[in-house]
Coordinates of C-alpha atoms and ligand atoms in Angstrom, one line a residue:
Chain A
X10 CA 81.9 -55.2 -71.7
X11 CA 83.6 -58.5 -73.1
X12 CA 83.0 -56.9 -76.5
X13 CA 86.8 -55.4 -76.8
X14 CA 89.6 -56.9 -76.3
X15 CA 90.9 -55.8 -72.7
X16 CA 94.2 -54.8 -71.8
X17 CA 95.0 -57.7 -69.0
X18 CA 95.3 -55.5 -65.5
X19 CA 98.7 -57.0 -65.1
X20 CA 101.6 -58.0 -66.9
X21 CA 102.0 -57.5 -70.6
X22 CA 99.5 -55.6 -73.0
X23 CA 97.5 -58.7 -75.0
X24 CA 98.6 -59.6 -78.5
X25 CA 97.5 -57.5 -81.4
X26 CA 94.8 -59.4 -83.3
X27 CA 97.1 -60.7 -86.0
X28 CA 95.0 -59.2 -88.5
X29 CA 98.3 -58.7 -91.3
X30 CA 99.8 -62.3 -91.4
X31 CA 96.4 -64.6 -91.6
X32 CA 94.5 -63.3 -94.6
X33 CA 96.8 -64.5 -97.7
X34 CA 96.1 -68.2 -97.4
X35 CA 92.3 -67.7 -96.8
X36 CA 89.8 -67.2 -99.5
X37 CA 88.5 -63.7 -99.3
X38 CA 84.8 -64.9 -99.2
X39 CA 85.5 -67.0 -96.0
X40 CA 87.2 -64.5 -94.5
X41 CA 85.1 -63.3 -91.5
X42 CA 83.8 -66.9 -90.5
X43 CA 87.1 -68.6 -90.8
X44 CA 90.3 -66.2 -90.1
X45 CA 89.6 -65.4 -86.5
X46 CA 89.7 -69.2 -85.4
X47 CA 92.7 -69.9 -87.4
X48 CA 94.4 -66.3 -87.0
X49 CA 93.5 -65.8 -83.2
X50 CA 93.2 -69.1 -81.8
X51 CA 93.3 -67.4 -78.1
X52 CA 90.3 -65.5 -78.4
X53 CA 87.4 -67.6 -79.8
X54 CA 85.1 -65.4 -77.4
X55 CA 85.7 -63.1 -80.4
X56 CA 83.9 -65.1 -83.2
X57 CA 80.7 -65.9 -81.3
X58 CA 80.1 -62.2 -80.9
X59 CA 80.1 -61.8 -84.2
X60 CA 77.7 -64.4 -84.3
X61 CA 74.8 -62.6 -81.5
X62 CA 75.8 -59.0 -83.9
X63 CA 74.4 -60.3 -87.1
X64 CA 70.9 -61.6 -85.3
X65 CA 68.1 -61.5 -87.8
X66 CA 65.5 -60.2 -85.7
X67 CA 66.7 -56.9 -84.2
X68 CA 70.3 -56.0 -83.4
X69 CA 71.8 -56.0 -80.4
X70 CA 70.9 -52.0 -80.0
X71 CA 67.5 -52.4 -81.3
X72 CA 67.0 -55.2 -78.1
X73 CA 68.1 -52.9 -75.8
X74 CA 66.2 -50.0 -77.3
X75 CA 63.2 -51.9 -77.2
X76 CA 63.8 -52.7 -73.7
X77 CA 64.3 -49.4 -72.3
X78 CA 61.1 -48.6 -74.3
X79 CA 59.2 -50.8 -72.6
X80 CA 60.8 -49.9 -69.4
X81 CA 59.7 -46.2 -69.6
X82 CA 56.9 -47.2 -70.8
X83 CA 55.1 -49.3 -68.2
X84 CA 57.2 -47.3 -65.6
X85 CA 55.0 -44.5 -67.4
X86 CA 51.6 -46.5 -67.2
X87 CA 52.5 -47.6 -63.1
X88 CA 52.6 -43.5 -62.2
X89 CA 49.7 -42.7 -64.1
X90 CA 47.7 -45.6 -62.1
X91 CA 48.6 -44.6 -59.0
X92 CA 48.1 -41.1 -59.9
X93 CA 44.2 -42.2 -60.7
X94 CA 44.4 -44.1 -57.6
X95 CA 44.1 -41.2 -55.6
X96 CA 40.6 -40.6 -57.4
X97 CA 38.0 -42.9 -55.5
X98 CA 35.0 -43.9 -58.1
X99 CA 32.4 -43.5 -54.8
X100 CA 32.6 -40.9 -52.1
X101 CA 31.0 -41.5 -48.9
X102 CA 29.9 -37.8 -48.7
X103 CA 26.5 -36.6 -48.0
X104 CA 23.8 -36.5 -51.4
X105 CA 23.8 -33.6 -53.2
X106 CA 20.0 -33.5 -53.2
X107 CA 17.6 -34.2 -50.6
X108 CA 14.1 -33.5 -49.6
X109 CA 13.5 -31.1 -46.7
X110 CA 10.0 -31.9 -46.1
X111 CA 6.8 -29.7 -46.7
X112 CA 6.7 -25.9 -47.0
X113 CA 4.0 -25.5 -43.9
X114 CA 6.5 -27.0 -41.7
X115 CA 8.6 -23.4 -42.1
X116 CA 8.1 -20.4 -40.5
X117 CA 9.4 -17.2 -41.8
X118 CA 13.2 -16.5 -41.2
X119 CA 16.5 -18.6 -41.3
X120 CA 15.7 -22.5 -40.8
X121 CA 19.1 -23.9 -39.4
X122 CA 17.6 -27.9 -39.0
X123 CA 19.4 -28.5 -41.9
X124 CA 22.8 -26.8 -41.7
X125 CA 24.6 -30.2 -40.3
X126 CA 23.4 -32.8 -42.1
X127 CA 23.2 -30.9 -45.9
X128 CA 25.1 -27.9 -45.5
X129 CA 22.4 -24.8 -46.2
X130 CA 20.3 -22.8 -44.8
X131 CA 16.5 -22.5 -45.8
X132 CA 15.1 -18.9 -45.5
X133 CA 11.5 -18.4 -46.0
X134 CA 11.0 -14.7 -46.9
X135 CA 7.5 -12.6 -47.2
X136 CA 9.0 -10.8 -50.6
X137 CA 12.6 -11.8 -52.0
X138 CA 14.8 -8.8 -52.9
X139 CA 15.8 -9.8 -56.6
X140 CA 12.3 -12.1 -56.6
X141 CA 9.9 -9.9 -55.5
X142 CA 7.7 -12.4 -53.9
X143 CA 7.1 -14.6 -51.5
X144 CA 9.5 -18.1 -51.0
X145 CA 12.2 -20.1 -50.3
X146 CA 15.7 -20.1 -50.9
X147 CA 18.7 -22.5 -50.1
X148 CA 21.8 -20.8 -48.6
X149 CA 25.1 -22.8 -49.4
X150 CA 26.8 -22.9 -45.6
X151 CA 30.5 -21.9 -46.9
X152 CA 31.6 -18.7 -46.2
X153 CA 32.8 -16.9 -49.9
X154 CA 36.2 -15.8 -48.6
X155 CA 37.6 -19.1 -47.7
X156 CA 35.0 -21.7 -46.9
X157 CA 34.3 -21.5 -43.6
X158 CA 31.0 -22.2 -41.8
X159 CA 29.3 -18.7 -40.8
X160 CA 27.1 -18.4 -37.9
X161 CA 23.4 -17.3 -37.5
X162 CA 23.3 -14.6 -35.1
X163 CA 19.7 -14.3 -34.8
X164 CA 19.9 -11.4 -32.5
X165 CA 21.8 -9.0 -34.8
X166 CA 19.9 -10.6 -38.0
X167 CA 23.4 -11.6 -40.1
X168 CA 25.4 -14.5 -40.8
X169 CA 28.9 -14.2 -39.2
X170 CA 31.8 -16.1 -40.2
X171 CA 34.2 -17.2 -37.1
X172 CA 37.4 -17.1 -39.3
X173 CA 37.9 -14.0 -40.7
X174 CA 34.9 -12.0 -39.8
X175 CA 32.5 -11.9 -42.8
X176 CA 29.4 -10.8 -42.5
X177 CA 26.4 -11.5 -44.9
X178 CA 22.3 -10.4 -44.7
X179 CA 19.7 -13.0 -44.4
X180 CA 19.5 -12.8 -48.3
X181 CA 23.5 -13.7 -48.6
X182 CA 24.8 -10.5 -49.5
X183 CA 28.0 -9.5 -47.8
X184 CA 28.4 -6.6 -45.9
X185 CA 31.4 -6.8 -43.8
X186 CA 34.5 -8.7 -43.9
X187 CA 36.9 -10.4 -46.2
X188 CA 34.3 -11.8 -48.4
X189 CA 34.4 -10.3 -51.8
X190 CA 30.9 -12.1 -52.9
X191 CA 27.5 -12.8 -51.4
X192 CA 26.9 -16.5 -50.1
X193 CA 25.5 -19.0 -52.6
X194 CA 22.0 -20.0 -53.3
X195 CA 21.1 -24.1 -54.6
X196 CA 18.6 -25.2 -56.5
X197 CA 15.4 -25.2 -54.6
X198 CA 11.7 -26.7 -56.5
X199 CA 8.8 -28.5 -55.3
X200 CA 9.3 -32.4 -55.9
X201 CA 6.2 -34.6 -57.1
X202 CA 5.1 -35.1 -53.3
X203 CA 5.2 -31.8 -53.1
X204 CA 8.3 -31.6 -50.8
X205 CA 10.8 -29.0 -51.4
X206 CA 13.7 -30.7 -53.1
X207 CA 17.3 -28.9 -53.0
X208 CA 20.1 -29.9 -55.2
X209 CA 23.4 -28.5 -53.8
X210 CA 24.7 -29.3 -57.3
X211 CA 23.3 -26.6 -59.1
X212 CA 24.8 -23.2 -57.4
X213 CA 23.3 -19.7 -58.1
X214 CA 25.1 -17.1 -57.5
X215 CA 24.5 -13.3 -56.9
X216 CA 27.0 -11.2 -58.7
X217 CA 25.9 -13.6 -62.0
X218 CA 22.7 -12.4 -62.1
X219 CA 21.8 -16.3 -61.6
X220 CA 19.5 -15.1 -58.3
X221 CA 16.8 -14.3 -60.8
X222 CA 16.9 -17.6 -62.3
X223 CA 13.4 -19.5 -61.3
X224 CA 15.2 -22.5 -59.7
X225 CA 16.9 -20.5 -57.8
X226 CA 14.0 -19.5 -55.6
X227 CA 10.4 -21.3 -54.8
X228 CA 7.4 -19.6 -55.1
X229 CA 4.2 -20.3 -52.3
Chain B
X8 CA 112.4 -49.7 -6.9
X9 CA 114.7 -48.9 -10.2
X10 CA 113.7 -52.2 -11.5
X11 CA 110.5 -53.0 -11.0
X12 CA 110.5 -49.7 -14.2
X13 CA 111.8 -52.4 -16.7
X14 CA 109.4 -55.3 -15.7
X15 CA 106.5 -55.6 -17.8
X16 CA 103.8 -54.1 -15.7
X17 CA 101.2 -56.9 -15.0
X18 CA 97.6 -56.7 -16.7
X19 CA 94.4 -56.3 -14.4
X20 CA 91.3 -58.3 -15.3
X21 CA 89.9 -55.5 -16.5
X22 CA 92.7 -55.0 -19.2
X23 CA 93.0 -58.5 -20.2
X24 CA 89.2 -58.8 -20.8
X25 CA 89.4 -55.6 -23.0
X26 CA 92.2 -56.5 -24.7
X27 CA 90.5 -59.8 -25.7
X28 CA 87.0 -58.0 -26.5
X29 CA 88.8 -55.6 -29.0
X30 CA 90.2 -58.6 -30.5
X31 CA 87.0 -60.7 -31.0
X32 CA 85.5 -61.1 -34.1
X33 CA 82.1 -59.6 -33.9
X34 CA 84.0 -56.0 -32.1
X35 CA 86.6 -56.4 -35.6
X36 CA 84.4 -56.4 -38.0
X37 CA 82.1 -53.2 -36.3
X38 CA 85.0 -51.3 -35.6
X39 CA 87.1 -51.8 -38.6
X40 CA 90.0 -48.9 -37.5
X41 CA 91.5 -48.2 -34.8
X42 CA 90.9 -45.3 -32.8
X43 CA 91.0 -42.0 -34.4
X44 CA 93.7 -40.1 -32.6
X45 CA 95.8 -39.8 -35.7
X46 CA 94.8 -38.0 -38.8
X47 CA 95.1 -40.8 -40.8
X48 CA 92.6 -43.0 -38.4
X49 CA 90.1 -39.8 -37.9
X50 CA 89.7 -40.1 -42.1
X51 CA 89.4 -43.4 -42.4
X52 CA 86.5 -43.8 -39.4
X53 CA 84.5 -41.0 -41.2
X54 CA 84.9 -42.3 -44.6
X55 CA 84.2 -46.0 -43.9
X56 CA 81.0 -45.0 -41.6
X57 CA 77.6 -44.7 -43.8
X58 CA 76.4 -41.7 -41.4
X59 CA 79.6 -40.2 -40.9
X60 CA 81.1 -40.2 -44.9
X61 CA 77.7 -37.4 -45.3
X62 CA 80.0 -35.1 -43.2
X63 CA 83.5 -33.3 -44.4
X64 CA 86.7 -35.0 -43.0
X65 CA 87.6 -31.5 -42.0
X66 CA 85.9 -28.6 -41.8
X67 CA 87.2 -24.6 -41.4
X68 CA 87.3 -23.3 -38.1
X69 CA 84.4 -20.8 -39.8
X70 CA 82.2 -23.8 -39.7
X71 CA 82.0 -24.7 -36.1
X72 CA 82.0 -20.7 -35.2
X73 CA 78.7 -20.0 -33.9
X74 CA 78.6 -16.4 -34.9
X75 CA 78.7 -17.9 -38.4
X76 CA 76.1 -20.5 -38.8
X77 CA 73.8 -20.0 -36.3
X78 CA 74.0 -23.3 -35.6
X79 CA 70.7 -23.3 -37.6
X80 CA 71.3 -26.3 -40.0
X81 CA 72.2 -28.5 -37.4
X82 CA 69.2 -27.3 -35.2
X83 CA 67.2 -28.2 -38.0
X84 CA 68.3 -31.4 -38.2
X85 CA 68.4 -32.0 -34.5
X86 CA 64.6 -31.0 -34.4
X87 CA 63.9 -33.1 -36.6
X88 CA 65.1 -36.6 -35.4
X89 CA 63.0 -35.0 -32.2
X90 CA 60.2 -34.8 -34.1
X91 CA 60.5 -38.0 -35.5
X92 CA 61.3 -40.0 -32.5
X93 CA 58.7 -38.5 -30.9
X94 CA 56.3 -38.9 -33.7
X95 CA 56.6 -43.0 -33.5
X96 CA 55.9 -42.5 -30.1
X97 CA 52.7 -40.6 -30.9
X98 CA 51.2 -43.2 -33.7
X99 CA 51.1 -45.9 -30.7
X100 CA 47.8 -44.0 -29.7
X101 CA 46.3 -41.7 -32.3
X102 CA 43.6 -43.2 -34.4
X103 CA 43.3 -41.0 -38.1
X104 CA 39.6 -41.5 -38.0
X105 CA 36.3 -39.1 -37.1
X106 CA 35.4 -41.0 -34.1
X107 CA 39.4 -41.4 -32.4
X108 CA 41.1 -38.6 -33.1
X109 CA 40.3 -35.6 -31.2
X110 CA 39.7 -37.9 -27.8
X111 CA 43.4 -39.9 -28.5
X112 CA 44.6 -36.6 -28.7
X113 CA 43.1 -35.2 -25.6
X114 CA 43.8 -38.7 -24.1
X115 CA 47.4 -38.6 -25.1
X116 CA 47.6 -36.2 -22.5
X117 CA 45.3 -37.3 -20.0
X118 CA 45.9 -41.3 -19.6
X119 CA 49.5 -41.5 -21.1
X120 CA 52.2 -41.3 -18.8
X121 CA 55.1 -38.7 -20.3
X122 CA 52.2 -36.6 -22.1
X123 CA 54.6 -34.3 -22.5
X124 CA 55.6 -36.5 -25.5
X125 CA 52.8 -34.6 -28.1
X126 CA 53.6 -31.0 -26.4
X127 CA 57.1 -31.9 -27.4
X128 CA 55.8 -33.2 -31.0
X129 CA 53.9 -29.6 -31.2
X130 CA 56.9 -27.3 -30.1
X131 CA 59.7 -29.1 -32.0
X132 CA 57.5 -28.4 -34.8
X133 CA 56.8 -24.8 -34.5
X134 CA 60.9 -24.5 -33.6
X135 CA 61.7 -26.5 -36.6
X136 CA 59.4 -24.4 -39.1
X137 CA 61.4 -21.4 -37.4
X138 CA 64.7 -22.8 -37.3
X139 CA 64.9 -23.7 -41.4
X140 CA 63.6 -20.0 -42.1
X141 CA 66.7 -18.5 -39.8
X142 CA 68.9 -21.4 -41.3
X143 CA 67.9 -20.1 -45.0
X144 CA 68.4 -16.5 -43.6
X145 CA 71.4 -16.8 -42.6
X146 CA 72.9 -19.0 -45.7
X147 CA 71.5 -16.1 -47.7
X148 CA 73.5 -13.3 -45.8
X149 CA 76.4 -15.7 -45.9
X150 CA 76.7 -15.6 -49.4
X151 CA 76.6 -19.3 -49.0
X152 CA 74.1 -19.8 -52.0
X153 CA 76.7 -18.9 -54.5
X154 CA 78.1 -21.5 -56.9
X155 CA 79.3 -23.9 -56.3
X156 CA 76.5 -24.4 -53.8
X157 CA 73.4 -23.2 -55.7
X158 CA 72.2 -26.9 -56.0
X159 CA 72.3 -27.1 -52.5
X160 CA 70.4 -24.0 -52.2
X161 CA 67.7 -25.5 -54.1
X162 CA 67.7 -28.8 -52.9
X163 CA 67.0 -26.5 -48.9
X164 CA 64.7 -24.9 -50.8
X165 CA 62.3 -28.0 -51.3
X166 CA 63.1 -29.0 -48.1
X167 CA 62.0 -25.7 -46.8
X168 CA 58.4 -26.5 -48.9
X169 CA 58.5 -30.2 -47.5
X170 CA 58.7 -28.7 -43.5
X171 CA 55.9 -26.6 -44.4
X172 CA 54.1 -29.1 -45.8
X173 CA 54.8 -31.5 -42.9
X174 CA 53.7 -28.3 -40.4
X175 CA 50.4 -28.5 -42.2
X176 CA 49.5 -31.7 -42.5
X177 CA 50.3 -32.5 -38.7
X178 CA 48.1 -29.6 -38.1
X179 CA 44.9 -31.5 -38.9
X180 CA 45.7 -34.2 -36.7
X181 CA 44.2 -33.3 -33.1
X182 CA 40.8 -33.0 -35.3
X183 CA 39.8 -29.7 -33.0
X184 CA 38.2 -26.4 -34.4
X185 CA 40.8 -25.1 -34.9
X186 CA 42.3 -28.2 -37.4
X187 CA 39.4 -28.6 -39.1
X188 CA 39.0 -24.7 -40.4
X189 CA 42.6 -23.7 -41.2
X190 CA 42.8 -27.0 -43.5
X191 CA 39.2 -25.7 -45.0
X192 CA 40.5 -22.6 -45.7
X193 CA 44.2 -23.6 -46.3
X194 CA 43.1 -26.1 -49.3
X195 CA 40.8 -23.6 -50.5
X196 CA 43.7 -22.0 -52.0
X197 CA 44.2 -25.2 -54.0
X198 CA 40.9 -24.6 -55.9
X199 CA 43.3 -21.8 -57.6
X200 CA 45.9 -23.8 -58.5
X201 CA 46.4 -23.2 -62.6
X202 CA 44.5 -25.7 -64.8
X203 CA 44.8 -28.2 -61.7
X204 CA 42.2 -26.5 -59.1
X205 CA 38.4 -25.6 -60.4
X206 CA 38.2 -22.3 -59.9
X207 CA 41.8 -21.6 -61.1
X208 CA 42.9 -20.0 -64.2
X209 CA 42.8 -22.1 -67.0
X210 CA 40.7 -24.8 -65.8
X211 CA 37.8 -23.8 -67.8
X212 CA 39.8 -24.6 -71.0
X213 CA 40.6 -27.9 -70.3
X214 CA 37.1 -29.6 -71.6
X215 CA 35.9 -32.0 -73.9
X216 CA 33.1 -30.5 -75.8
X217 CA 31.0 -29.2 -72.8
X218 CA 31.9 -31.8 -70.4
X219 CA 34.5 -29.9 -68.0
X220 CA 37.6 -32.1 -67.2
X221 CA 38.4 -30.1 -63.8
X222 CA 35.6 -29.9 -61.5
X223 CA 35.2 -29.7 -57.6
X224 CA 35.4 -33.7 -57.5
X225 CA 38.7 -34.5 -59.4
X226 CA 40.9 -31.4 -59.1
X227 CA 44.2 -30.4 -57.0
X228 CA 42.1 -29.8 -53.8
X229 CA 40.4 -33.2 -54.3
X230 CA 43.4 -35.4 -54.4
X231 CA 44.7 -33.4 -51.0
X232 CA 41.4 -34.2 -49.4
X233 CA 40.3 -37.5 -50.9
X234 CA 36.8 -35.6 -50.7
X235 CA 34.9 -32.6 -51.4
X236 CA 35.0 -31.3 -47.4
X237 CA 37.8 -31.6 -44.8
X238 CA 36.3 -34.8 -43.9
X239 CA 37.6 -38.4 -42.8
X240 CA 39.2 -38.6 -46.5
X241 CA 41.1 -35.6 -45.9
X242 CA 42.0 -36.9 -42.1
X243 CA 43.3 -40.4 -43.2
X244 CA 45.3 -38.7 -46.6
X245 CA 46.8 -36.2 -44.3
X246 CA 47.7 -39.0 -41.9
X247 CA 49.9 -40.9 -44.0
X248 CA 51.7 -37.9 -45.7
X249 CA 52.9 -36.8 -42.3
X250 CA 54.0 -39.8 -41.0
X251 CA 55.4 -41.6 -44.2
X252 CA 55.6 -39.7 -47.4
X253 CA 57.0 -36.0 -46.4
X254 CA 59.1 -37.3 -43.7
X255 CA 60.7 -39.8 -46.1
X256 CA 61.2 -37.6 -48.6
X257 CA 63.0 -34.8 -46.6
X258 CA 65.0 -37.6 -44.6
X259 CA 66.1 -38.6 -48.5
X260 CA 66.4 -34.8 -49.2
X261 CA 68.7 -34.3 -45.9
X262 CA 71.1 -37.1 -47.0
X263 CA 71.6 -35.4 -50.3
X264 CA 72.0 -32.2 -48.6
X265 CA 74.7 -33.0 -45.9
X266 CA 76.6 -35.0 -48.5
X267 CA 76.4 -31.6 -51.0
X268 CA 78.0 -29.4 -48.2
X269 CA 81.0 -31.9 -47.7
X270 CA 81.2 -32.5 -51.6
X271 CA 80.9 -28.4 -52.5
X272 CA 84.0 -28.2 -50.2
X273 CA 82.7 -28.1 -46.8
X274 CA 81.0 -24.8 -44.8
X275 CA 81.8 -21.9 -46.9
X276 CA 84.6 -19.4 -45.2
X277 CA 83.5 -15.9 -44.0
X278 CA 85.3 -13.6 -46.9
Ligands
HEM316 C1 64.6 -29.3 -44.0 C2 66.1 -28.6 -42.9 C3 67.2 -28.3 -43.4 C4 68.1 -28.8 -42.7 C5 68.1 -30.2 -41.3 C6 69.3 -28.2 -43.0 C7 70.9 -28.7 -42.7 C8 71.8 -28.1 -42.9 C9 73.2 -28.2 -42.5 C10 73.8 -28.9 -40.8 C11 74.1 -27.6 -43.0 C12 75.8 -27.2 -42.2 C13 75.7 -25.7 -42.2 C14 75.0 -24.9 -41.4 O1 74.3 -26.0 -40.4 O2 74.4 -24.0 -41.3 C15 73.4 -26.7 -43.9 C16 74.4 -26.4 -44.9 C17 73.2 -25.7 -46.1 N1 72.1 -25.3 -46.3 FE1 71.0 -26.6 -45.0 N2 69.2 -27.0 -44.0 C18 67.8 -27.1 -44.1 C19 67.2 -26.2 -45.2 C20 68.0 -25.5 -45.9 C21 67.3 -24.5 -46.6 C22 65.6 -24.2 -46.8 C23 68.0 -23.9 -47.5 C24 67.7 -22.6 -48.5 C25 66.8 -23.1 -49.2 C26 68.9 -24.7 -47.6 C27 70.9 -24.0 -48.0 C28 72.0 -24.2 -47.7 C29 72.7 -24.2 -47.8 C30 73.3 -23.5 -49.5 C31 73.7 -24.8 -46.8 C32 75.9 -24.6 -47.3 C33 75.8 -23.3 -46.4 C34 77.4 -23.3 -46.5 O3 78.4 -24.1 -47.0 O4 77.7 -22.2 -45.8 N3 69.1 -25.5 -46.1 N4 72.1 -27.4 -44.0
FES317 S1 36.8 -17.9 -44.5 FE1 34.7 -17.0 -43.8 S2 35.9 -15.1 -43.3 FE2 37.5 -16.3 -43.9

């Protein structure tokens, strides 16, 4: 901080600026510009500083404020960019929508062939509990407790979750363990080529009455 | 016999080389003070060493009494050092990909001499979680959380969370059934984060018209997993956090923690 006259580290204190004796000989208008040189010849730095301070564009304080402001803004932008970096634009995950063949390729009951690849069970039923018709529904293999994948136990006619023991009927209705609600069903329709099309992006929840939706069930 | 005492004993070769060594510039630049055998030199040695200066120069007698601290903070630190060391060793063999993660872990036991390093890392991790809890318990029971130590208590709380996160992220890396489903269950809780989890309270309020800002592919759980389920993105993210991000953060906080113990007047004493 060279702005203020410093007390020297050792020895006598710095001489006080000789403000009092000098002025009389100087015209008032020139005081600021000339006295310092005349009255305090040993501190030419003081003159320089006065000129800096009257910088036309922005005061010293203003510049520093601007610098800190831009620094803060740049840091905030950098932080936001870092956050955004963690969310990729392309995901290498299995498709949400897929064709699973023709209806006559499926026998009645729970079909596990797409479980690993697409995460659905295809169930063909002679009469659905909600739709009261024959047809297909696609159950998502995600346990409604905390998301493990249940196993289909055909001998016991139920889905059983290995994580905390939730059990589900072939309809998807939960009947034991901590799962609070039935398995979800995915949209299931016939594609133009006659194949069954499953779309996991659209889900139907029993407790919301959504199993009555025509797209939650494929009548055949 | 009597006059041999007045003659200075002749220096042996060993003594002479020792004297020469301790006079070299290299030696003196490393060891800046004389041996810490006087009080003054002890203080100087502690104060001029970057590691030692985190410690108090003097401590109360109770501070080294096992019955008072249980040495649980010290043990936590010791375990952290062990885990860092064994963890770096594991990194020489482990590849965080779906193809290799599981078999590399098996290989650590089967194909690597002293595969016990993996065991040490795992058991050490469990032990550290326990010692950190016990340390917190003793700090609480001795009332050491009270001013002026309340700041350090909070540093401790953050380190407890970091310890648990280290444990959580490390748990996924073996990529076995236990790991995948434990992380599935654990990360599904993040779905319920207020505002930032897509099933959390308030998340449905964050919408522009009928476009939901928070959904399964951009919420807190997604940021954690790098995907919408526990897959390769999650394995890689957990690996980076486990091996770099979290250890760095906790190491910095440990330095602050020890420094604060010193600045708050050393380990507290019994009332
Ligand atoms: C991450 C692991 C941690 C390590 C390595 C650690 C290490 C230490 C060490 C070595 C001490 C010196 C006294 C002693 O050993 O008991 C200490 C003191 C202390 N720790 Fe921790 N600590 C950790 C976590 C915590 C946690 C979770 C809390 C509380 C929430 C905490 C709060 C404190 C406080 C308040 C002191 C001062 C106690 C006193 O002065 O008596 N620390 N810590
Ligand atoms: S996740 Fe299925 S029972 Fe808990």
